[in-house]
Coordinates of C-alpha atoms and ligand atoms in Angstrom, one line a residue:
M21 CA 38.7 -65.3 -33.7
A22 CA 37.0 -63.3 -36.3
I23 CA 37.9 -59.9 -36.3
N24 CA 35.7 -57.2 -35.0
R25 CA 35.7 -54.9 -38.0
D26 CA 32.3 -52.7 -37.1
W27 CA 34.0 -51.5 -33.4
W28 CA 34.1 -48.0 -33.8
K29 CA 30.7 -47.5 -35.3
N30 CA 29.2 -46.3 -31.9
R31 CA 31.7 -44.7 -30.3
I32 CA 32.6 -41.1 -30.8
A33 CA 36.1 -39.5 -32.6
Y34 CA 37.6 -36.7 -31.4
Q35 CA 40.5 -34.7 -33.4
V36 CA 43.3 -33.8 -31.7
Y37 CA 45.7 -31.4 -33.0
P38 CA 49.2 -32.3 -30.9
R39 CA 50.8 -29.4 -31.2
S40 CA 47.6 -27.5 -29.6
F41 CA 46.3 -29.5 -27.3
C42 CA 48.3 -29.3 -24.2
D43 CA 52.2 -28.4 -23.8
G44 CA 53.1 -31.2 -21.1
N45 CA 57.0 -30.2 -20.7
G46 CA 56.4 -26.1 -21.0
D47 CA 58.2 -25.6 -23.9
G48 CA 54.9 -23.7 -25.6
T49 CA 54.2 -26.8 -27.6
G50 CA 51.7 -29.2 -27.4
D51 CA 52.9 -32.6 -26.9
L52 CA 52.1 -36.1 -26.4
K53 CA 52.8 -36.1 -22.7
G54 CA 50.0 -33.5 -22.7
I55 CA 47.8 -35.2 -24.7
T56 CA 48.3 -38.3 -22.3
S57 CA 47.2 -36.0 -18.8
K58 CA 44.4 -35.3 -20.9
L59 CA 42.8 -38.5 -21.3
D60 CA 40.3 -38.2 -18.8
Y61 CA 38.8 -34.9 -19.9
L62 CA 38.4 -37.2 -23.5
K63 CA 37.1 -40.0 -21.6
D64 CA 34.6 -37.8 -19.5
L65 CA 33.2 -36.2 -22.6
G66 CA 32.6 -39.6 -23.9
V67 CA 35.4 -40.1 -26.6
G68 CA 36.2 -43.0 -27.7
V69 CA 38.3 -42.8 -30.5
V70 CA 41.1 -40.3 -31.0
W71 CA 42.8 -39.2 -34.2
L72 CA 45.7 -37.5 -34.0
S73 CA 47.5 -35.1 -36.5
P74 CA 50.7 -36.6 -37.4
V75 CA 53.4 -36.4 -34.6
Y76 CA 56.2 -38.7 -36.4
R77 CA 59.9 -37.1 -37.1
S78 CA 58.9 -33.8 -39.5
P79 CA 60.9 -30.5 -40.4
M80 CA 57.2 -29.0 -39.7
D81 CA 57.1 -27.2 -43.5
D82 CA 53.3 -27.8 -43.5
G83 CA 52.5 -29.2 -39.5
G84 CA 53.8 -32.4 -39.5
Y85 CA 52.2 -33.6 -42.8
D86 CA 55.5 -33.4 -44.5
I87 CA 57.1 -36.7 -42.7
S88 CA 60.9 -37.3 -42.2
D89 CA 60.5 -40.6 -40.5
Y90 CA 57.7 -43.1 -40.6
C91 CA 58.5 -44.8 -37.2
D92 CA 59.9 -42.3 -35.2
I93 CA 58.7 -39.6 -32.9
D94 CA 59.2 -35.8 -33.0
P95 CA 61.3 -34.4 -30.5
L96 CA 58.6 -31.5 -30.5
F97 CA 55.7 -34.1 -29.4
G98 CA 58.7 -36.3 -27.0
N99 CA 59.4 -39.7 -28.2
M100 CA 58.8 -43.2 -28.7
A101 CA 58.4 -44.0 -24.8
D102 CA 55.7 -41.4 -24.4
M103 CA 53.6 -42.6 -27.8
D104 CA 53.9 -46.4 -26.1
E105 CA 52.5 -44.6 -22.7
L106 CA 49.8 -43.0 -24.4
L107 CA 48.5 -45.9 -25.9
A108 CA 48.7 -48.0 -22.9
E109 CA 47.0 -45.2 -21.1
A110 CA 44.7 -44.6 -23.9
K111 CA 43.9 -48.2 -23.9
K112 CA 42.9 -48.6 -20.0
R113 CA 40.0 -45.9 -20.6
D114 CA 38.6 -47.9 -23.7
I115 CA 39.6 -45.1 -26.1
R116 CA 41.3 -46.0 -29.1
I117 CA 44.0 -44.0 -30.9
L118 CA 44.2 -43.2 -34.8
M119 CA 47.3 -41.8 -36.5
D120 CA 47.3 -39.9 -39.5
L121 CA 48.6 -42.4 -42.8
V122 CA 50.4 -39.6 -44.8
I123 CA 51.8 -41.7 -47.4
N124 CA 50.7 -39.6 -50.9
H125 CA 53.9 -37.5 -50.1
C126 CA 56.8 -37.5 -47.8
S127 CA 59.0 -34.7 -46.6
D128 CA 62.2 -33.4 -49.4
E129 CA 64.2 -34.6 -45.6
H130 CA 63.3 -37.8 -45.4
P131 CA 66.5 -40.1 -46.0
W132 CA 65.0 -42.3 -49.5
F133 CA 64.6 -38.2 -50.6
Q134 CA 68.0 -37.1 -49.5
K135 CA 69.6 -40.4 -51.2
A136 CA 67.7 -40.2 -54.7
L137 CA 69.1 -36.3 -54.7
R138 CA 72.5 -37.4 -54.3
E139 CA 71.8 -40.7 -56.5
P140 CA 69.9 -40.2 -59.8
D141 CA 70.1 -44.0 -60.2
S142 CA 69.6 -45.4 -56.4
E143 CA 66.6 -47.4 -56.0
E144 CA 65.4 -44.7 -54.0
A145 CA 65.3 -42.0 -56.4
G146 CA 62.3 -44.7 -58.1
Y147 CA 59.9 -43.6 -55.1
F148 CA 59.3 -40.3 -56.2
W149 CA 58.6 -38.6 -59.3
F150 CA 62.1 -37.7 -60.5
R151 CA 61.3 -36.5 -64.8
E152 CA 63.9 -35.0 -66.9
S153 CA 62.8 -31.9 -68.6
A154 CA 64.9 -29.1 -70.9
G155 CA 63.2 -25.9 -70.6
G156 CA 60.9 -25.5 -67.8
P157 CA 58.7 -27.8 -65.5
P158 CA 57.4 -31.2 -67.4
N159 CA 54.1 -30.3 -67.6
N160 CA 51.8 -27.0 -65.9
W161 CA 50.2 -28.8 -63.0
R162 CA 49.6 -26.3 -60.4
S163 CA 50.4 -27.3 -57.1
M164 CA 47.6 -27.1 -54.1
F165 CA 49.5 -25.0 -52.1
G166 CA 50.0 -22.5 -55.2
G167 CA 52.9 -22.4 -57.8
S168 CA 54.2 -25.2 -59.9
A169 CA 54.1 -28.8 -59.5
W170 CA 57.6 -29.2 -60.3
E171 CA 60.6 -28.3 -58.5
N172 CA 64.1 -27.8 -60.5
V173 CA 67.0 -29.7 -58.9
G174 CA 69.7 -28.5 -60.9
G175 CA 69.8 -28.9 -64.3
D176 CA 67.1 -30.1 -66.3
R177 CA 65.9 -32.8 -63.4
Y178 CA 63.1 -32.3 -61.2
Y179 CA 60.5 -33.5 -59.2
M180 CA 56.9 -33.3 -58.8
H181 CA 55.0 -32.4 -55.6
L182 CA 51.3 -32.2 -55.1
F183 CA 51.7 -29.7 -52.0
S184 CA 54.5 -28.2 -50.9
K185 CA 58.0 -28.0 -52.6
K186 CA 58.9 -30.1 -49.3
Q187 CA 56.7 -32.7 -49.7
P188 CA 57.7 -34.8 -52.4
D189 CA 55.0 -36.9 -53.8
L190 CA 55.6 -40.5 -53.4
N191 CA 55.7 -42.9 -56.3
W192 CA 53.0 -45.5 -56.1
E193 CA 53.8 -47.3 -59.6
N194 CA 57.0 -48.3 -57.8
P195 CA 56.4 -51.6 -55.8
K196 CA 59.6 -51.1 -54.0
L197 CA 57.9 -48.1 -52.3
R198 CA 54.6 -49.9 -51.6
E199 CA 56.6 -52.5 -49.8
K200 CA 58.2 -50.1 -47.6
L201 CA 54.8 -48.1 -46.7
V202 CA 53.2 -51.4 -45.9
E203 CA 55.7 -52.3 -43.5
T204 CA 55.6 -48.8 -41.9
I205 CA 52.1 -49.3 -41.5
R206 CA 52.3 -52.8 -39.9
F207 CA 55.0 -51.6 -37.2
W208 CA 52.1 -49.0 -36.2
L209 CA 49.6 -51.8 -36.1
D210 CA 51.7 -54.0 -34.2
K211 CA 51.9 -51.6 -31.5
G212 CA 48.1 -52.0 -30.6
L213 CA 47.2 -48.6 -32.4
G214 CA 43.5 -48.3 -33.1
G215 CA 43.8 -47.4 -37.3
F216 CA 44.6 -44.5 -39.3
R217 CA 43.3 -41.2 -40.5
I218 CA 44.8 -41.6 -44.2
D219 CA 45.6 -38.0 -45.5
A220 CA 45.4 -37.3 -49.1
I221 CA 45.0 -40.7 -50.7
T222 CA 43.0 -40.2 -53.4
H223 CA 46.2 -38.5 -55.0
I224 CA 48.1 -41.0 -55.2
K225 CA 48.2 -42.5 -58.6
K226 CA 48.4 -39.7 -61.2
M227 CA 47.3 -39.5 -65.1
E228 CA 49.3 -41.9 -67.3
G229 CA 52.1 -39.6 -69.1
L230 CA 51.4 -36.7 -66.9
P231 CA 49.9 -35.0 -69.4
S232 CA 49.9 -30.6 -69.4
G233 CA 46.1 -29.2 -69.4
P234 CA 44.5 -25.9 -70.4
A235 CA 45.5 -23.2 -68.2
D236 CA 42.8 -22.0 -65.8
G237 CA 44.8 -18.7 -64.9
P238 CA 47.1 -15.8 -65.6
D239 CA 49.8 -18.3 -64.7
G240 CA 49.5 -20.4 -67.5
M241 CA 48.7 -23.4 -65.7
V242 CA 46.2 -26.0 -65.1
G243 CA 44.7 -27.1 -60.9
C244 CA 46.3 -30.3 -60.7
F245 CA 42.7 -32.3 -59.5
A246 CA 41.8 -33.4 -62.8
Y247 CA 45.2 -35.2 -63.4
T248 CA 45.8 -36.5 -59.9
R249 CA 42.5 -37.4 -57.9
C250 CA 40.8 -41.0 -58.2
I251 CA 42.4 -41.8 -61.2
E252 CA 41.4 -45.0 -62.7
G253 CA 43.7 -48.0 -61.5
I254 CA 43.9 -46.4 -57.8
G255 CA 41.9 -49.3 -56.5
D256 CA 44.8 -51.7 -57.3
F257 CA 46.7 -49.8 -55.5
L258 CA 44.4 -49.2 -52.6
T259 CA 43.2 -53.2 -52.9
E260 CA 46.6 -54.4 -52.2
L261 CA 47.3 -51.8 -49.2
R262 CA 44.3 -53.5 -47.6
E263 CA 45.0 -56.9 -48.0
A264 CA 48.5 -56.3 -46.9
T265 CA 47.6 -54.2 -43.6
F266 CA 44.6 -53.3 -42.7
D267 CA 42.8 -56.4 -43.2
Q268 CA 44.8 -58.3 -40.7
Y269 CA 43.8 -56.1 -37.6
E270 CA 41.1 -55.5 -35.9
C271 CA 41.8 -51.4 -36.9
M272 CA 40.0 -48.8 -38.2
T273 CA 40.5 -46.5 -41.1
V274 CA 38.7 -43.0 -42.1
A275 CA 40.0 -41.7 -45.7
E276 CA 40.7 -37.9 -46.4
A277 CA 39.0 -39.1 -49.7
A278 CA 38.5 -35.8 -51.7
G279 CA 36.8 -36.0 -55.0
V280 CA 35.4 -39.4 -55.2
P281 CA 32.7 -39.3 -57.7
N282 CA 29.1 -41.4 -55.9
E283 CA 29.4 -44.0 -57.8
Q284 CA 32.7 -45.3 -56.4
L285 CA 32.1 -44.8 -53.0
V286 CA 31.0 -48.2 -53.1
D287 CA 34.7 -48.9 -53.8
Y288 CA 35.8 -47.1 -50.8
I289 CA 33.6 -47.7 -48.0
G290 CA 31.6 -50.3 -49.2
P291 CA 31.2 -53.7 -47.7
K292 CA 34.6 -54.9 -49.9
G293 CA 35.6 -51.2 -49.4
Y294 CA 39.3 -50.2 -49.1
F295 CA 38.3 -48.4 -45.9
S296 CA 36.4 -48.6 -42.9
T297 CA 34.9 -44.9 -43.3
M298 CA 36.0 -41.8 -45.0
F299 CA 35.2 -37.8 -44.6
D300 CA 32.9 -36.6 -47.4
F301 CA 34.2 -33.1 -48.4
S302 CA 31.5 -32.7 -51.2
Y303 CA 29.8 -30.3 -48.6
S304 CA 32.2 -29.4 -46.2
E305 CA 32.9 -26.3 -47.8
P306 CA 29.8 -24.1 -48.9
Y307 CA 32.2 -21.6 -50.9
S308 CA 34.6 -21.6 -53.5
Y309 CA 38.0 -20.3 -52.7
G310 CA 38.5 -19.2 -56.8
H311 CA 42.2 -18.3 -56.9
G312 CA 42.6 -17.0 -53.7
W313 CA 41.4 -17.0 -50.3
H314 CA 40.6 -13.0 -51.0
T315 CA 38.1 -13.3 -53.4
C316 CA 35.8 -16.1 -51.6
K317 CA 32.3 -15.1 -50.7
G318 CA 31.8 -14.6 -46.3
P319 CA 29.6 -16.6 -44.6
G320 CA 26.2 -16.8 -45.7
E321 CA 27.1 -15.5 -49.4
W322 CA 26.9 -18.8 -50.9
D323 CA 24.0 -20.3 -52.2
F324 CA 22.2 -22.4 -49.6
R325 CA 20.3 -25.0 -51.3
T326 CA 23.1 -25.9 -53.2
W327 CA 25.3 -26.8 -50.1
R328 CA 22.3 -28.3 -48.6
N329 CA 21.3 -30.6 -51.9
A330 CA 25.0 -31.4 -51.1
L331 CA 24.8 -32.5 -47.8
Y332 CA 21.5 -34.5 -48.1
A333 CA 23.0 -36.4 -51.5
S334 CA 26.0 -37.3 -49.8
Q335 CA 24.1 -38.8 -47.2
L336 CA 21.8 -40.2 -49.1
F337 CA 24.7 -42.2 -51.4
T338 CA 26.4 -42.7 -48.4
Q339 CA 23.9 -45.0 -46.6
K340 CA 23.1 -46.8 -49.4
I341 CA 26.5 -48.4 -49.2
G342 CA 28.3 -47.9 -45.8
Y343 CA 28.7 -45.8 -43.2
G344 CA 30.5 -42.3 -43.0
A345 CA 32.3 -40.2 -41.1
V346 CA 30.6 -36.8 -40.5
F347 CA 32.0 -33.5 -39.2
L348 CA 31.6 -30.1 -38.6
E349 CA 35.2 -28.7 -38.4
N350 CA 38.7 -29.8 -38.3
H351 CA 42.8 -28.7 -38.5
D352 CA 42.0 -27.9 -42.0
Y353 CA 39.5 -24.9 -42.1
P354 CA 38.4 -21.9 -40.0
R355 CA 36.1 -22.3 -37.0
A356 CA 32.4 -23.7 -38.3
C357 CA 30.7 -20.5 -37.8
Q358 CA 32.4 -18.4 -39.4
K359 CA 32.1 -20.8 -42.3
F360 CA 28.3 -21.1 -41.9
V361 CA 26.9 -17.9 -40.3
P362 CA 27.5 -13.9 -40.9
E363 CA 29.4 -12.5 -37.9
K364 CA 27.0 -10.3 -36.7
D365 CA 24.7 -13.6 -35.4
H366 CA 27.5 -15.5 -34.0
S367 CA 26.8 -17.0 -29.9
P368 CA 27.0 -20.4 -28.4
A369 CA 24.0 -21.0 -29.5
V370 CA 24.1 -20.7 -33.1
Q371 CA 27.3 -23.5 -32.2
M372 CA 24.8 -25.6 -30.4
M373 CA 22.8 -25.5 -34.0
L374 CA 25.6 -26.2 -36.2
G375 CA 26.3 -29.3 -33.6
N376 CA 23.3 -30.4 -33.9
L377 CA 22.9 -30.3 -37.6
F378 CA 26.0 -32.1 -37.7
F379 CA 25.9 -34.7 -34.8
F380 CA 23.1 -36.5 -35.6
L381 CA 23.6 -37.3 -39.2
R382 CA 24.1 -41.3 -39.8
G383 CA 28.0 -41.4 -39.1
I384 CA 30.4 -41.7 -37.2
P385 CA 31.2 -37.9 -35.6
F386 CA 34.6 -36.4 -35.5
I387 CA 34.9 -33.5 -32.9
Y388 CA 37.6 -31.1 -33.5
Q389 CA 39.3 -30.3 -30.4
G390 CA 37.8 -27.2 -29.4
Q391 CA 34.7 -27.3 -30.7
E392 CA 32.8 -28.6 -28.0
L393 CA 33.8 -25.2 -26.4
G394 CA 32.3 -23.4 -29.1
M395 CA 35.8 -21.8 -30.1
T396 CA 35.8 -19.2 -32.8
N397 CA 38.2 -18.0 -35.2
P398 CA 40.9 -15.2 -32.8
S399 CA 40.4 -12.7 -36.0
F400 CA 44.4 -12.6 -37.0
T401 CA 46.0 -9.4 -37.7
S402 CA 48.9 -9.2 -38.6
I403 CA 50.9 -12.6 -41.0
D404 CA 53.5 -12.3 -38.7
V405 CA 51.9 -14.7 -35.9
I406 CA 50.8 -16.9 -38.8
D407 CA 52.6 -20.7 -39.4
D408 CA 50.2 -22.5 -41.6
I409 CA 51.8 -22.3 -45.0
S410 CA 48.6 -22.1 -46.8
T411 CA 48.1 -18.5 -45.3
K412 CA 51.4 -17.6 -46.0
N413 CA 50.7 -18.7 -49.9
H414 CA 47.5 -16.8 -50.2
Y415 CA 48.5 -13.7 -48.6
R416 CA 50.9 -13.5 -51.4
V417 CA 48.5 -14.1 -54.2
A418 CA 46.4 -11.6 -52.4
L419 CA 49.0 -8.8 -52.8
A420 CA 50.2 -10.2 -55.8
D421 CA 46.7 -9.6 -57.6
G422 CA 46.8 -6.1 -55.8
L423 CA 45.6 -5.8 -52.2
T424 CA 47.7 -3.7 -49.8
P425 CA 48.4 -5.8 -46.3
E426 CA 45.9 -4.5 -44.5
E427 CA 43.3 -5.0 -47.0
A428 CA 44.6 -8.6 -47.8
M429 CA 44.9 -10.0 -44.0
P430 CA 41.3 -9.5 -42.8
L431 CA 39.9 -11.7 -46.1
V432 CA 42.8 -14.0 -45.7
A433 CA 42.3 -14.2 -42.0
R434 CA 38.9 -15.5 -42.3
Y435 CA 39.7 -18.7 -44.2
S436 CA 43.4 -19.4 -42.1
R437 CA 44.0 -22.9 -41.0
D438 CA 45.7 -21.7 -38.1
N439 CA 41.9 -20.4 -36.9
A440 CA 41.7 -23.8 -35.6
R441 CA 45.4 -24.2 -34.8
I442 CA 45.7 -22.2 -31.9
P443 CA 46.3 -24.1 -28.8
F444 CA 43.0 -25.1 -26.8
P445 CA 42.2 -23.1 -23.8
W446 CA 42.0 -25.5 -20.7
D447 CA 41.3 -22.3 -17.8
D448 CA 41.3 -18.9 -17.6
S449 CA 45.1 -18.9 -16.2
E450 CA 47.9 -17.1 -18.4
N451 CA 48.4 -19.0 -21.8
G452 CA 45.0 -20.6 -20.5
G453 CA 46.9 -23.4 -18.6
F454 CA 47.9 -24.7 -22.0
A455 CA 51.5 -24.0 -21.8
P456 CA 53.0 -22.8 -17.9
A457 CA 52.8 -18.7 -17.4
G458 CA 55.8 -17.2 -18.8
V459 CA 56.1 -19.4 -22.1
K460 CA 55.3 -18.1 -25.0
P461 CA 52.8 -20.5 -27.0
W462 CA 53.9 -21.4 -30.6
L463 CA 51.1 -19.8 -31.3
P464 CA 49.2 -17.1 -29.8
V465 CA 45.8 -17.8 -27.5
H466 CA 42.9 -16.8 -28.0
P467 CA 41.8 -13.6 -26.8
D468 CA 38.8 -14.9 -25.6
Y469 CA 40.6 -17.4 -23.6
K470 CA 39.4 -16.5 -19.7
T471 CA 35.6 -16.8 -20.9
V472 CA 35.7 -19.6 -23.6
N473 CA 38.2 -22.2 -21.7
A474 CA 37.1 -25.8 -20.6
K475 CA 37.0 -25.0 -17.1
A476 CA 34.5 -22.3 -17.3
E477 CA 32.5 -24.3 -20.0
M478 CA 32.7 -27.7 -17.9
A479 CA 30.9 -25.7 -15.3
N480 CA 28.0 -23.9 -17.2
P481 CA 25.1 -26.4 -17.6
K482 CA 23.3 -24.4 -20.6
G483 CA 26.8 -23.8 -22.3
V484 CA 28.1 -25.6 -25.5
Y485 CA 30.3 -28.5 -23.9
A486 CA 27.0 -29.1 -21.9
F487 CA 25.3 -29.7 -25.2
Y488 CA 28.1 -31.6 -27.1
K489 CA 27.8 -34.0 -23.8
E490 CA 24.1 -34.5 -23.9
M491 CA 24.5 -34.9 -27.9
I492 CA 27.1 -37.9 -27.2
R493 CA 25.1 -39.1 -24.3
L494 CA 21.9 -39.4 -26.7
R495 CA 24.0 -41.0 -29.3
T496 CA 25.8 -43.9 -27.2
E497 CA 23.4 -44.4 -24.4
S498 CA 19.9 -42.8 -24.4
E499 CA 16.6 -44.5 -26.0
Y500 CA 17.6 -43.0 -29.4
A501 CA 21.1 -44.3 -29.6
K502 CA 19.9 -47.4 -32.2
T503 CA 18.2 -45.0 -33.8
I504 CA 20.9 -42.3 -34.3
L505 CA 23.2 -44.8 -35.0
E506 CA 21.6 -46.9 -37.6
G507 CA 18.5 -45.2 -38.5
K508 CA 18.1 -44.2 -41.8
F509 CA 18.2 -40.4 -43.1
A510 CA 15.6 -38.7 -45.1
P511 CA 15.1 -35.3 -45.7
I512 CA 12.3 -33.2 -44.9
L513 CA 10.8 -29.6 -45.4
K514 CA 12.7 -29.4 -48.4
Q515 CA 10.2 -26.4 -49.5
Y516 CA 12.1 -24.0 -46.9
D517 CA 14.8 -22.0 -47.3
K518 CA 17.8 -22.1 -44.7
L519 CA 16.3 -24.6 -43.1
I520 CA 18.6 -28.4 -42.6
A521 CA 15.8 -31.2 -41.7
Y522 CA 15.8 -34.3 -41.6
T523 CA 14.7 -37.5 -40.1
R524 CA 16.6 -41.1 -38.5
E525 CA 14.3 -43.8 -38.7
G526 CA 15.0 -47.0 -36.8
E527 CA 13.7 -48.2 -33.8
K528 CA 12.2 -44.6 -32.9
K529 CA 11.5 -41.7 -35.2
L530 CA 13.8 -38.6 -35.2
A531 CA 13.5 -35.2 -36.9
V532 CA 16.4 -32.6 -36.6
I533 CA 15.3 -29.5 -37.7
C534 CA 18.0 -26.5 -37.7
S535 CA 17.2 -23.2 -39.0
L536 CA 20.2 -20.8 -40.4
S537 CA 17.6 -17.7 -40.7
D538 CA 17.9 -15.1 -38.9
K539 CA 14.3 -14.2 -38.3
T540 CA 12.3 -16.2 -36.2
R541 CA 9.9 -18.3 -38.2
K542 CA 7.1 -21.2 -38.6
I543 CA 7.6 -24.0 -39.9
K544 CA 4.6 -26.9 -41.1
L545 CA 5.3 -30.1 -39.8
P546 CA 3.8 -33.2 -41.9
F547 CA 4.0 -35.2 -38.7
G548 CA 2.8 -35.4 -35.0
V549 CA 5.3 -35.1 -32.4
K550 CA 6.0 -37.0 -29.7
N551 CA 8.9 -35.6 -27.7
L552 CA 11.0 -32.6 -27.6
V553 CA 14.6 -34.4 -27.3
L554 CA 17.0 -31.3 -27.8
S555 CA 16.5 -27.6 -28.5
S556 CA 19.4 -25.2 -29.1
L557 CA 17.7 -22.8 -27.1
D558 CA 15.4 -22.9 -24.0
S559 CA 12.3 -21.5 -25.2
Y560 CA 10.5 -24.6 -27.5
K561 CA 7.0 -23.8 -29.3
L562 CA 4.7 -26.2 -30.8
E563 CA 0.7 -25.2 -31.3
G564 CA -1.2 -28.3 -33.7
N565 CA 1.6 -28.7 -36.4
I566 CA 3.4 -25.0 -36.2
L567 CA 6.8 -25.1 -35.0
T568 CA 8.1 -21.8 -34.5
L569 CA 11.4 -21.5 -34.7
K570 CA 13.8 -18.8 -33.0
P571 CA 16.7 -17.1 -35.3
Y572 CA 19.2 -20.4 -35.5
Q573 CA 17.4 -22.5 -33.8
S574 CA 17.5 -26.3 -33.8
V575 CA 15.5 -28.7 -32.6
T576 CA 15.4 -32.5 -32.2
L577 CA 11.9 -34.4 -31.9
E578 CA 10.5 -37.7 -31.6
I579 CA 7.9 -37.7 -34.0
E580 CA 4.9 -40.2 -34.6
E581 CA 4.6 -42.5 -37.6
A582 CA 3.2 -40.8 -40.1
F583 CA 4.9 -38.6 -42.4
Ligands
NOJ604 C1 45.5 -32.7 -45.8 C2 46.1 -32.7 -44.2 O1 44.7 -32.4 -43.3 C3 46.5 -31.0 -44.5 O2 46.6 -30.5 -43.3 C4 47.6 -31.3 -45.0 O3 47.9 -29.6 -45.6 C5 47.5 -31.8 -47.0 N1 46.8 -33.0 -46.7 C6 48.6 -32.4 -47.0 O4 49.2 -33.6 -46.2

């Protein structure tokens, strides 16, 4: 029977951060049993694909993105029987599970690496990037988590790590290593997994000769992107991988494919692409971090049009060749309103507008846990409660730049990855119902959990949750579903600042108009309006072709032919 390659397209995807979704065994950490117990919640929301951040065995240096056994479950999350149960229960509900495939690097506690350390001539040593270098690291690349991308292991011997030093990079030039990875992937797909979200995959090829580059900071180092991202030849590895694995299963793959130039998108997600779909990060961060989060611009302080152009360009390029994956939040970012809207303006209605902005773009929408509740950053006030390695690094950089701890913490906290990693609030009981009363959750619950939680949101017909449910219904079951799924994307009303506006044209014609202005404004529409499909606020005013939008309001309209 022919394999259906498109089964995922009309589904809604949802990212679960397992450590923080639901604690099934009462130890303060979320786990697989907890996730299984909440499948009905996901089903009821309308979810058809669930991406689990890593649950493999791991020392948890980088939240599980440092894997020490690819074919086992970390005891923190349960065991293989729990995983099998989750897969079976999800299948009963027609939900397909994606695991996180982290194969650019593994953990330094993986037996391969341990053997490589002990026996420099072993086969396993060839799975990594070891180099001999006298008098300092083999080159001046800076790792993505700060500091040199090389770690010394005694004498002149170093290994490469593009992320933390507990995440040695795997050497994809080695065919034996590639075979091992293929075996692992097939192990999971044979279990009936829905597929994978694939981590940091554009980094698996390094520039030939591993050359140093001109320093771009006072540390004398150079960012590793130019030397390790989308490097020529990567396609050979990715084609081989696809043919040996994904091609043979009815699975979906969504690549974390940062840095792919538009003209190469076709290789990644075109008809013969390496992956089913991918996340495009070109518009996910409107600001640039500079050399540390403390120097980064705050919400609304960056150039709106540059960000908007990136979003439009991504949609326009992608629709020519394939089907993207669209998202607003994930486990690596602060909550969306903190990224896009100044603090003084935050409200549930603003979160609905942001939801509306991304949800009807062309692509499969990924909701990050808690986004549907309108969760916000919890405002961490002390570095002591932070687990995220990246936040700790940026805090150190801020202190090294001369900031006091009191100055550094609020600036770094704004961008902390732990903002999105705190426990999911299920109700207003102690610990937000995430873990039993009396148990300390691994990260603090949000101070607002008594009012912002799943139970309260589900009972609120005007809340963020109800708004997401309606968007899901519109995308999957309504008369507009086909148009939202496949319709052509085109940006409109570009003359207006602080406005994201686009049409989707298929069986029907829709216009999505989202204001990011804090003022009420009038917009002159270049088309007639048939219907209001959705508004983030109760009020909706259209006089002739003049649409009045309140601050941060979004509307989705069914429109007439001419525009
Ligand atoms: C991307 C993941 O999303 C992030 O959480 C992780 O730190 C890096 N890749 C390294 O695996």
